[in-house]
Amino acid sequence: MSRTIFAIPGITTRCTSSSKCMKPLRISRERSQVSLHLYQQSNIQNARHASSSSSTRWKTRQASDPYAREAKVQGLKSRAAFKLLQINDKYKIFKRGNTVVDLGYAPGSWSQVAISRTQPNGRVIGVDILPAQPPRGVSTIQGDFLSPEIQAEVRSYVLDPERGRAKRKSIFAEEEDDKNQTTEVGGEAIAEHGYLESERQADLDLTKQKKADGTIKLEEEFSKLELDNMSRKQRDEAAGRVVDVVLSDMSEPWEQTSGFGKRSISDPYIRMMNTSGTPFRDHAGSMDLCTAALSFAFDTLRTDGNFVAKFYQGSEDKLFEKKLKRMFEKVYRDKPEASRKESREGYFVALRRKEVPKKKEVFSE
């Protein structure tokens, strides 16, 4: 009668006598260790192969994608530019001279479209948590948009109508700037602060001074008679509503699980652009970001302004659509041709912001 001493997949050692079992047992353990090592190596190779296959599929898809090829030809940051171009062709989002805030702007393709469609004299301010090279003519603020401090900085930036707009200087003005590059303090010449830091500090100082002097007043501080005697533009400016278009192409950050050695330095935004693979998580995250973007738009978007936001389809998008309809004259759902067919992404396009609704009315459940 035989009995099994040790068994692993593919290897089984048997013996018929207890006195002869020690040697086969030792051999079986050695074989099991070798087999386990080979099994682990096989798993690693399979994982590498899967990662390589995924990378190959991505490259193949990009190579056969007409929008990806055309983006390279036209010098656009990514194929996503064509989504906004198609939306603008259909709904006429932009006008010349508009002030546009692009939330989640990296890598910058939407900002490229916005700056090209608002010239001359338009301005685009991009906000993103990741560092990215801004397109020509676009001003950017790096930081987490969900942070109240960053939102306050964006509002402060757009309140100055001249900031972010192209300026033409004469030869004499340039010579005057060259003379003022240094400042004397205590008899010593010192270099001025960097341009960005000087701009930021000057803006904060000006805002504080205006508040102290009573030049800037909140909308609630005006009497009803004063508001009635103002034009719509004046009422918007009194409330800090000076933005013409708010764009949101934000995606919820998710932890990277693979591909750490690929495209992580040259294109760091790739880690926040892809979906997590869990539809409900992507949908819920997109709804939270859309709500944050709409709240910002309520505070900054002037009457008749427009709003475009990306979302992932799910059970909560109808509730968000109701909020949009309370705040805007027309609300559309769109999926541009440039969006991939397999993608669950969609875009809310809200046109002509209403002046009357209060914030509580818009965001009530």
mmCIF file of C-alpha atoms in Angstrom:
data_model
loop_
_atom_site.group_PDB
_atom_site.id
_atom_site.type_symbol
_atom_site.label_atom_id
_atom_site.label_comp_id
_atom_site.label_asym_id
_atom_site.label_seq_id
_atom_site.Cartn_x
_atom_site.Cartn_y
_atom_site.Cartn_z
ATOM 1 C CA MET A 1 0.000 0.000 0.000
ATOM 2 C CA SER A 2 1.531 3.312 -1.089
ATOM 3 C CA ARG A 3 1.175 6.732 0.540
ATOM 4 C CA THR A 4 1.886 10.313 -0.601
ATOM 5 C CA ILE A 5 4.761 12.024 1.209
ATOM 6 C CA PHE A 6 4.960 15.442 -0.511
ATOM 7 C CA ALA A 7 3.102 16.892 -3.426
ATOM 8 C CA ILE A 8 3.105 20.160 -5.387
ATOM 9 C CA PRO A 9 1.582 20.814 -8.789
ATOM 10 C CA GLY A 10 3.370 18.614 -11.332
ATOM 11 C CA ILE A 11 5.540 16.751 -8.766
ATOM 12 C CA THR A 12 4.322 13.824 -6.622
ATOM 13 C CA THR A 13 6.640 11.469 -4.684
ATOM 14 C CA ARG A 14 5.405 8.163 -3.291
ATOM 15 C CA CYS A 15 7.048 5.378 -1.282
ATOM 16 C CA THR A 16 5.934 1.955 -0.101
ATOM 17 C CA SER A 17 8.180 1.586 2.910
ATOM 18 C CA SER A 18 8.600 3.993 5.806
ATOM 19 C CA SER A 19 12.318 3.161 6.075
ATOM 20 C CA LYS A 20 12.936 4.265 2.497
ATOM 21 C CA CYS A 21 10.982 7.525 2.679
ATOM 22 C CA MET A 22 13.637 9.897 4.033
ATOM 23 C CA LYS A 23 15.687 10.273 0.849
ATOM 24 C CA PRO A 24 12.696 10.779 -1.492
ATOM 25 C CA LEU A 25 11.328 13.334 0.997
ATOM 26 C CA ARG A 26 14.568 15.331 0.894
ATOM 27 C CA ILE A 27 14.600 15.197 -2.907
ATOM 28 C CA SER A 28 10.949 16.288 -3.012
ATOM 29 C CA ARG A 29 11.662 19.357 -0.866
ATOM 30 C CA GLU A 30 14.561 20.377 -3.113
ATOM 31 C CA ARG A 31 12.386 19.938 -6.155
ATOM 32 C CA SER A 32 9.596 21.975 -4.548
ATOM 33 C CA GLN A 33 11.961 24.863 -3.827
ATOM 34 C CA VAL A 34 13.190 24.837 -7.423
ATOM 35 C CA SER A 35 9.641 24.646 -8.726
ATOM 36 C CA LEU A 36 8.501 27.497 -6.475
ATOM 37 C CA HIS A 37 11.395 29.668 -7.699
ATOM 38 C CA LEU A 38 10.519 28.882 -11.316
ATOM 39 C CA TYR A 39 6.859 29.643 -10.590
ATOM 40 C CA GLN A 40 7.739 33.058 -9.120
ATOM 41 C CA GLN A 41 10.021 33.879 -12.039
ATOM 42 C CA SER A 42 7.234 32.907 -14.427
ATOM 43 C CA ASN A 43 4.810 35.267 -12.669
ATOM 44 C CA ILE A 44 7.303 38.139 -12.900
ATOM 45 C CA GLN A 45 7.850 37.480 -16.600
ATOM 46 C CA ASN A 46 4.098 37.304 -17.180
ATOM 47 C CA ALA A 47 3.613 40.636 -15.377
ATOM 48 C CA ARG A 48 6.366 42.229 -17.455
ATOM 49 C CA HIS A 49 4.855 40.768 -20.585
ATOM 50 C CA ALA A 50 1.418 42.126 -19.646
ATOM 51 C CA SER A 51 2.894 45.588 -18.990
ATOM 52 C CA SER A 52 4.798 45.421 -22.257
ATOM 53 C CA SER A 53 1.673 44.276 -24.082
ATOM 54 C CA SER A 54 -0.322 47.142 -22.570
ATOM 55 C CA SER A 55 2.362 49.633 -23.634
ATOM 56 C CA THR A 56 2.416 48.121 -27.115
ATOM 57 C CA ARG A 57 -1.363 48.362 -27.398
ATOM 58 C CA TRP A 58 -1.235 52.017 -26.286
ATOM 59 C CA LYS A 59 1.443 52.826 -28.874
ATOM 60 C CA THR A 60 -0.489 51.006 -31.589
ATOM 61 C CA ARG A 61 -3.689 52.846 -30.698
ATOM 62 C CA GLN A 62 -1.911 56.210 -30.708
ATOM 63 C CA ALA A 63 -0.249 55.478 -34.045
ATOM 64 C CA SER A 64 -3.595 54.611 -35.646
ATOM 65 C CA ASP A 65 -5.477 57.491 -33.988
ATOM 66 C CA PRO A 66 -6.030 60.302 -36.536
ATOM 67 C CA TYR A 67 -6.537 62.888 -33.765
ATOM 68 C CA ALA A 68 -3.278 61.943 -32.041
ATOM 69 C CA ARG A 69 -1.402 62.202 -35.355
ATOM 70 C CA GLU A 70 -3.018 65.522 -36.230
ATOM 71 C CA ALA A 71 -2.221 66.926 -32.770
ATOM 72 C CA LYS A 72 1.467 66.278 -33.402
ATOM 73 C CA VAL A 73 1.290 67.861 -36.846
ATOM 74 C CA GLN A 74 -0.389 71.016 -35.493
ATOM 75 C CA GLY A 75 1.881 71.268 -32.440
ATOM 76 C CA LEU A 76 -0.951 70.710 -29.956
ATOM 77 C CA LYS A 77 -0.219 69.401 -26.474
ATOM 78 C CA SER A 78 -2.594 66.438 -26.844
ATOM 79 C CA ARG A 79 -5.497 65.060 -28.868
ATOM 80 C CA ALA A 80 -7.907 66.473 -26.239
ATOM 81 C CA ALA A 81 -7.648 69.828 -28.030
ATOM 82 C CA PHE A 82 -9.961 68.510 -30.748
ATOM 83 C CA LYS A 83 -12.680 67.773 -28.191
ATOM 84 C CA LEU A 84 -12.836 71.426 -27.160
ATOM 85 C CA LEU A 85 -12.523 72.594 -30.764
ATOM 86 C CA GLN A 86 -15.542 70.479 -31.715
ATOM 87 C CA ILE A 87 -17.518 71.720 -28.694
ATOM 88 C CA ASN A 88 -16.692 75.336 -29.552
ATOM 89 C CA ASP A 89 -17.634 74.878 -33.216
ATOM 90 C CA LYS A 90 -21.025 73.568 -32.103
ATOM 91 C CA TYR A 91 -21.864 75.892 -29.172
ATOM 92 C CA LYS A 92 -19.689 79.007 -29.766
ATOM 93 C CA ILE A 93 -18.176 79.038 -26.270
ATOM 94 C CA PHE A 94 -15.497 81.682 -26.827
ATOM 95 C CA LYS A 95 -15.462 85.286 -27.986
ATOM 96 C CA ARG A 96 -12.654 87.722 -28.621
ATOM 97 C CA GLY A 97 -11.307 89.379 -25.505
ATOM 98 C CA ASN A 98 -12.770 86.748 -23.130
ATOM 99 C CA THR A 99 -11.272 85.894 -19.757
ATOM 100 C CA VAL A 100 -11.037 82.104 -19.461
ATOM 101 C CA VAL A 101 -10.135 79.963 -16.442
ATOM 102 C CA ASP A 102 -9.004 76.435 -17.343
ATOM 103 C CA LEU A 103 -9.177 74.092 -14.328
ATOM 104 C CA GLY A 104 -6.910 71.048 -14.588
ATOM 105 C CA TYR A 105 -5.190 72.548 -17.618
ATOM 106 C CA ALA A 106 -2.149 70.207 -17.866
ATOM 107 C CA PRO A 107 -0.784 69.392 -20.368
ATOM 108 C CA GLY A 108 -2.317 72.528 -21.858
ATOM 109 C CA SER A 109 -4.227 71.547 -24.991
ATOM 110 C CA TRP A 110 -7.497 73.162 -23.874
ATOM 111 C CA SER A 111 -5.639 76.336 -22.936
ATOM 112 C CA GLN A 112 -4.086 76.347 -26.406
ATOM 113 C CA VAL A 113 -7.547 76.289 -27.965
ATOM 114 C CA ALA A 114 -8.885 78.917 -25.567
ATOM 115 C CA ILE A 115 -6.055 81.411 -26.131
ATOM 116 C CA SER A 116 -6.321 81.018 -29.915
ATOM 117 C CA ARG A 117 -10.096 81.598 -29.873
ATOM 118 C CA THR A 118 -10.066 84.644 -27.558
ATOM 119 C CA GLN A 119 -7.443 86.721 -29.361
ATOM 120 C CA PRO A 120 -6.934 89.582 -29.678
ATOM 121 C CA ASN A 121 -6.871 90.839 -26.104
ATOM 122 C CA GLY A 122 -8.133 87.627 -24.507
ATOM 123 C CA ARG A 123 -6.517 85.990 -21.500
ATOM 124 C CA VAL A 124 -6.403 82.419 -20.208
ATOM 125 C CA ILE A 125 -5.467 81.357 -16.673
ATOM 126 C CA GLY A 126 -4.667 77.670 -16.188
ATOM 127 C CA VAL A 127 -4.744 75.965 -12.788
ATOM 128 C CA ASP A 128 -3.289 72.532 -12.074
ATOM 129 C CA ILE A 129 -1.738 70.637 -9.197
ATOM 130 C CA LEU A 130 1.016 69.313 -11.466
ATOM 131 C CA PRO A 131 3.834 71.342 -12.990
ATOM 132 C CA ALA A 132 3.562 71.696 -16.744
ATOM 133 C CA GLN A 133 4.982 73.997 -19.396
ATOM 134 C CA PRO A 134 2.178 76.471 -20.171
ATOM 135 C CA PRO A 135 1.284 77.199 -23.795
ATOM 136 C CA ARG A 136 2.424 80.499 -25.243
ATOM 137 C CA GLY A 137 0.333 83.383 -23.946
ATOM 138 C CA VAL A 138 -1.278 81.423 -21.096
ATOM 139 C CA SER A 139 -0.833 82.354 -17.430
ATOM 140 C CA THR A 140 -0.756 79.507 -14.943
ATOM 141 C CA ILE A 141 -1.032 78.882 -11.217
ATOM 142 C CA GLN A 142 0.310 75.608 -9.832
ATOM 143 C CA GLY A 143 -1.599 74.248 -6.864
ATOM 144 C CA ASP A 144 -4.510 72.136 -5.715
ATOM 145 C CA PHE A 145 -7.651 73.809 -7.019
ATOM 146 C CA LEU A 146 -9.673 72.346 -4.142
ATOM 147 C CA SER A 147 -7.576 74.422 -1.739
ATOM 148 C CA PRO A 148 -9.360 77.641 -0.622
ATOM 149 C CA GLU A 149 -6.027 79.488 -0.790
ATOM 150 C CA ILE A 150 -5.526 78.582 -4.465
ATOM 151 C CA GLN A 151 -9.099 79.548 -5.339
ATOM 152 C CA ALA A 152 -8.608 82.880 -3.567
ATOM 153 C CA GLU A 153 -5.413 83.458 -5.546
ATOM 154 C CA VAL A 154 -7.202 82.762 -8.837
ATOM 155 C CA ARG A 155 -10.007 85.171 -7.930
ATOM 156 C CA SER A 156 -7.461 87.808 -6.959
ATOM 157 C CA TYR A 157 -5.666 87.312 -10.273
ATOM 158 C CA VAL A 158 -8.715 87.698 -12.505
ATOM 159 C CA LEU A 159 -10.036 90.751 -10.628
ATOM 160 C CA ASP A 160 -7.274 92.822 -12.225
ATOM 161 C CA PRO A 161 -8.511 93.249 -15.815
ATOM 162 C CA GLU A 162 -5.010 93.849 -17.196
ATOM 163 C CA ARG A 163 -3.220 90.850 -15.693
ATOM 164 C CA GLY A 164 -2.546 88.049 -18.122
ATOM 165 C CA ARG A 165 -3.167 90.134 -21.226
ATOM 166 C CA ALA A 166 -0.503 90.756 -23.817
ATOM 167 C CA LYS A 167 1.102 94.176 -23.474
ATOM 168 C CA ARG A 168 2.855 96.134 -26.190
ATOM 169 C CA LYS A 169 5.701 98.328 -25.001
ATOM 170 C CA SER A 170 7.442 101.103 -26.860
ATOM 171 C CA ILE A 171 11.225 101.324 -27.092
ATOM 172 C CA PHE A 172 11.202 104.127 -24.508
ATOM 173 C CA ALA A 173 9.191 102.002 -22.061
ATOM 174 C CA GLU A 174 11.678 99.148 -22.423
ATOM 175 C CA GLU A 175 14.575 101.525 -21.720
ATOM 176 C CA GLU A 176 12.770 102.797 -18.617
ATOM 177 C CA ASP A 177 12.294 99.191 -17.420
ATOM 178 C CA ASP A 178 16.022 98.539 -17.846
ATOM 179 C CA LYS A 179 16.796 101.512 -15.602
ATOM 180 C CA ASN A 180 14.454 100.260 -12.887
ATOM 181 C CA GLN A 181 15.840 96.734 -12.605
ATOM 182 C CA THR A 182 17.547 97.551 -9.292
ATOM 183 C CA THR A 183 16.414 99.399 -6.204
ATOM 184 C CA GLU A 184 18.554 101.202 -3.645
ATOM 185 C CA VAL A 185 17.926 100.369 0.007
ATOM 186 C CA GLY A 186 20.155 101.932 2.657
ATOM 187 C CA GLY A 187 22.575 103.153 -0.003
ATOM 188 C CA GLU A 188 23.050 99.655 -1.496
ATOM 189 C CA ALA A 189 21.719 98.512 -4.828
ATOM 190 C CA ILE A 190 19.779 95.216 -4.585
ATOM 191 C CA ALA A 191 18.038 93.131 -7.237
ATOM 192 C CA GLU A 192 14.266 93.183 -7.408
ATOM 193 C CA HIS A 193 12.242 90.055 -6.581
ATOM 194 C CA GLY A 194 11.478 87.604 -9.372
ATOM 195 C CA TYR A 195 8.754 88.668 -11.771
ATOM 196 C CA LEU A 196 6.117 86.196 -10.605
ATOM 197 C CA GLU A 197 6.744 86.857 -6.924
ATOM 198 C CA SER A 198 6.651 90.620 -7.477
ATOM 199 C CA GLU A 199 3.390 90.347 -9.393
ATOM 200 C CA ARG A 200 1.814 88.193 -6.704
ATOM 201 C CA GLN A 201 2.920 90.422 -3.855
ATOM 202 C CA ALA A 202 1.830 93.591 -5.645
ATOM 203 C CA ASP A 203 -1.584 92.092 -6.279
ATOM 204 C CA LEU A 204 -2.035 91.088 -2.627
ATOM 205 C CA ASP A 205 -0.919 94.529 -1.432
ATOM 206 C CA LEU A 206 -3.298 96.261 -3.838
ATOM 207 C CA THR A 207 -6.231 94.107 -2.754
ATOM 208 C CA LYS A 208 -5.547 94.802 0.937
ATOM 209 C CA GLN A 209 -5.272 98.530 0.258
ATOM 210 C CA LYS A 210 -8.522 98.647 -1.698
ATOM 211 C CA LYS A 211 -10.340 96.745 1.043
ATOM 212 C CA ALA A 212 -8.975 99.133 3.662
ATOM 213 C CA ASP A 213 -9.963 102.177 1.611
ATOM 214 C CA GLY A 214 -13.429 100.774 0.926
ATOM 215 C CA THR A 215 -12.759 100.699 -2.835
ATOM 216 C CA ILE A 216 -13.661 97.002 -2.982
ATOM 217 C CA LYS A 217 -17.066 96.157 -1.548
ATOM 218 C CA LEU A 218 -18.841 92.858 -1.373
ATOM 219 C CA GLU A 219 -22.153 92.560 -3.193
ATOM 220 C CA GLU A 220 -23.962 92.275 0.149
ATOM 221 C CA GLU A 221 -22.488 95.629 1.242
ATOM 222 C CA PHE A 222 -24.326 97.521 -1.499
ATOM 223 C CA SER A 223 -27.831 98.723 -0.795
ATOM 224 C CA LYS A 224 -30.688 97.571 -2.997
ATOM 225 C CA LEU A 225 -30.971 101.092 -4.381
ATOM 226 C CA GLU A 226 -27.298 101.134 -5.332
ATOM 227 C CA LEU A 227 -27.599 97.751 -7.080
ATOM 228 C CA ASP A 228 -30.723 98.849 -8.963
ATOM 229 C CA ASN A 229 -28.903 101.916 -10.278
ATOM 230 C CA MET A 230 -25.980 99.837 -11.551
ATOM 231 C CA SER A 231 -25.681 98.261 -14.966
ATOM 232 C CA ARG A 232 -25.481 94.474 -15.176
ATOM 233 C CA LYS A 233 -21.754 94.683 -15.838
ATOM 234 C CA GLN A 234 -21.268 96.865 -12.767
ATOM 235 C CA ARG A 235 -23.277 94.433 -10.617
ATOM 236 C CA ASP A 236 -21.130 91.551 -11.861
ATOM 237 C CA GLU A 237 -17.929 93.411 -11.076
ATOM 238 C CA ALA A 238 -19.233 94.380 -7.649
ATOM 239 C CA ALA A 239 -19.775 90.686 -6.932
ATOM 240 C CA GLY A 240 -16.344 89.711 -8.328
ATOM 241 C CA ARG A 241 -17.852 88.018 -11.384
ATOM 242 C CA VAL A 242 -15.379 88.888 -14.142
ATOM 243 C CA VAL A 243 -14.717 85.534 -15.879
ATOM 244 C CA ASP A 244 -16.382 84.789 -19.225
ATOM 245 C CA VAL A 245 -15.699 81.043 -19.510
ATOM 246 C CA VAL A 246 -14.860 78.367 -16.931
ATOM 247 C CA LEU A 247 -13.444 75.100 -18.291
ATOM 248 C CA SER A 248 -12.960 71.949 -16.219
ATOM 249 C CA ASP A 249 -11.119 68.947 -17.621
ATOM 250 C CA MET A 250 -10.085 67.744 -14.167
ATOM 251 C CA SER A 251 -9.686 64.079 -13.239
ATOM 252 C CA GLU A 252 -9.506 62.629 -9.757
ATOM 253 C CA PRO A 253 -5.928 61.666 -8.770
ATOM 254 C CA TRP A 254 -5.345 57.925 -8.399
ATOM 255 C CA GLU A 255 -2.386 55.943 -7.146
ATOM 256 C CA GLN A 256 -0.064 54.711 -9.843
ATOM 257 C CA THR A 257 0.401 50.930 -9.841
ATOM 258 C CA SER A 258 2.640 50.371 -12.856
ATOM 259 C CA GLY A 259 4.757 52.121 -15.425
ATOM 260 C CA PHE A 260 6.818 54.082 -12.915
ATOM 261 C CA GLY A 261 9.801 54.146 -15.256
ATOM 262 C CA LYS A 262 7.851 55.292 -18.296
ATOM 263 C CA ARG A 263 6.650 58.818 -19.083
ATOM 264 C CA SER A 264 6.721 59.731 -15.397
ATOM 265 C CA ILE A 265 9.146 62.653 -15.606
ATOM 266 C CA SER A 266 8.549 64.065 -19.064
ATOM 267 C CA ASP A 267 4.760 63.638 -18.815
ATOM 268 C CA PRO A 268 3.825 63.482 -15.121
ATOM 269 C CA TYR A 269 0.202 64.470 -15.801
ATOM 270 C CA ILE A 270 -0.400 61.027 -17.337
ATOM 271 C CA ARG A 271 -0.954 59.692 -13.795
ATOM 272 C CA MET A 272 -3.973 61.947 -13.275
ATOM 273 C CA MET A 273 -5.358 61.746 -16.778
ATOM 274 C CA ASN A 274 -6.212 58.041 -16.882
ATOM 275 C CA THR A 275 -9.189 56.494 -15.154
ATOM 276 C CA SER A 276 -8.829 54.205 -12.149
ATOM 277 C CA GLY A 277 -10.473 51.212 -13.824
ATOM 278 C CA THR A 278 -13.442 51.318 -11.428
ATOM 279 C CA PRO A 279 -16.400 53.017 -13.170
ATOM 280 C CA PHE A 280 -18.213 54.093 -9.994
ATOM 281 C CA ARG A 281 -15.048 55.558 -8.480
ATOM 282 C CA ASP A 282 -14.345 57.524 -11.650
ATOM 283 C CA HIS A 283 -17.950 58.748 -11.774
ATOM 284 C CA ALA A 284 -18.103 59.798 -8.116
ATOM 285 C CA GLY A 285 -14.739 61.558 -8.333
ATOM 286 C CA SER A 286 -15.755 63.435 -11.467
ATOM 287 C CA MET A 287 -19.013 64.587 -9.849
ATOM 288 C CA ASP A 288 -17.117 65.974 -6.848
ATOM 289 C CA LEU A 289 -14.780 67.892 -9.149
ATOM 290 C CA CYS A 290 -17.656 69.152 -11.305
ATOM 291 C CA THR A 291 -19.418 70.448 -8.193
ATOM 292 C CA ALA A 292 -16.257 72.229 -7.033
ATOM 293 C CA ALA A 293 -15.828 73.764 -10.493
ATOM 294 C CA LEU A 294 -19.474 74.900 -10.562
ATOM 295 C CA SER A 295 -19.128 76.484 -7.123
ATOM 296 C CA PHE A 296 -16.092 78.414 -8.361
ATOM 297 C CA ALA A 297 -17.998 79.383 -11.508
ATOM 298 C CA PHE A 298 -20.901 80.695 -9.433
ATOM 299 C CA ASP A 299 -18.539 83.052 -7.605
ATOM 300 C CA THR A 300 -16.524 84.215 -10.630
ATOM 301 C CA LEU A 301 -18.545 83.748 -13.829
ATOM 302 C CA ARG A 302 -20.202 86.875 -15.157
ATOM 303 C CA THR A 303 -23.817 86.954 -16.360
ATOM 304 C CA ASP A 304 -24.165 85.269 -19.793
ATOM 305 C CA GLY A 305 -20.864 83.399 -19.174
ATOM 306 C CA ASN A 306 -20.337 79.783 -20.242
ATOM 307 C CA PHE A 307 -19.258 76.616 -18.443
ATOM 308 C CA VAL A 308 -17.825 73.339 -19.797
ATOM 309 C CA ALA A 309 -16.984 70.362 -17.579
ATOM 310 C CA LYS A 310 -15.923 66.778 -18.176
ATOM 311 C CA PHE A 311 -17.685 64.018 -16.265
ATOM 312 C CA TYR A 312 -17.911 60.233 -16.237
ATOM 313 C CA GLN A 313 -21.414 58.888 -16.658
ATOM 314 C CA GLY A 314 -23.238 57.441 -13.678
ATOM 315 C CA SER A 315 -26.162 57.749 -11.309
ATOM 316 C CA GLU A 316 -25.333 61.232 -9.975
ATOM 317 C CA ASP A 317 -24.967 63.167 -13.218
ATOM 318 C CA LYS A 318 -28.718 63.898 -13.509
ATOM 319 C CA LEU A 319 -28.688 65.665 -10.129
ATOM 320 C CA PHE A 320 -25.731 67.780 -11.243
ATOM 321 C CA GLU A 321 -27.529 68.584 -14.495
ATOM 322 C CA LYS A 322 -30.443 69.975 -12.470
ATOM 323 C CA LYS A 323 -28.062 72.339 -10.676
ATOM 324 C CA LEU A 324 -26.728 73.525 -14.011
ATOM 325 C CA LYS A 325 -30.235 74.219 -15.301
ATOM 326 C CA ARG A 326 -30.956 76.412 -12.263
ATOM 327 C CA MET A 327 -27.891 78.528 -13.045
ATOM 328 C CA PHE A 328 -27.769 78.601 -16.879
ATOM 329 C CA GLU A 329 -30.227 79.319 -19.675
ATOM 330 C CA LYS A 330 -29.243 76.281 -21.764
ATOM 331 C CA VAL A 331 -27.588 73.009 -20.689
ATOM 332 C CA TYR A 332 -26.395 70.261 -23.034
ATOM 333 C CA ARG A 333 -24.696 66.901 -22.738
ATOM 334 C CA ASP A 334 -22.166 66.208 -25.446
ATOM 335 C CA LYS A 335 -19.634 63.609 -26.455
ATOM 336 C CA PRO A 336 -17.426 65.030 -29.218
ATOM 337 C CA GLU A 337 -16.304 62.845 -32.100
ATOM 338 C CA ALA A 338 -12.742 63.119 -30.796
ATOM 339 C CA SER A 339 -13.756 61.190 -27.649
ATOM 340 C CA ARG A 340 -13.007 57.509 -27.967
ATOM 341 C CA LYS A 341 -16.077 55.324 -28.380
ATOM 342 C CA GLU A 342 -15.132 53.045 -25.483
ATOM 343 C CA SER A 343 -14.710 55.973 -23.079
ATOM 344 C CA ARG A 344 -17.473 56.722 -20.552
ATOM 345 C CA GLU A 345 -16.581 60.405 -20.496
ATOM 346 C CA GLY A 346 -19.052 63.093 -21.431
ATOM 347 C CA TYR A 347 -19.177 66.883 -21.286
ATOM 348 C CA PHE A 348 -21.690 69.259 -19.773
ATOM 349 C CA VAL A 349 -21.979 72.432 -21.838
ATOM 350 C CA ALA A 350 -23.848 75.186 -19.977
ATOM 351 C CA LEU A 351 -24.530 78.455 -21.790
ATOM 352 C CA ARG A 352 -25.510 81.952 -20.616
ATOM 353 C CA ARG A 353 -25.307 82.146 -16.855
ATOM 354 C CA LYS A 354 -28.401 83.635 -15.180
ATOM 355 C CA GLU A 355 -28.002 86.631 -12.882
ATOM 356 C CA VAL A 356 -30.888 86.064 -10.454
ATOM 357 C CA PRO A 357 -30.420 82.636 -8.744
ATOM 358 C CA LYS A 358 -28.752 82.571 -5.330
ATOM 359 C CA LYS A 359 -26.114 80.015 -4.419
ATOM 360 C CA LYS A 360 -28.379 78.138 -2.001
ATOM 361 C CA GLU A 361 -31.008 77.805 -4.690
ATOM 362 C CA VAL A 362 -28.534 76.404 -7.218
ATOM 363 C CA PHE A 363 -26.867 73.877 -4.936
ATOM 364 C CA SER A 364 -29.914 72.652 -3.008
ATOM 365 C CA GLU A 365 -30.472 68.895 -3.370
#
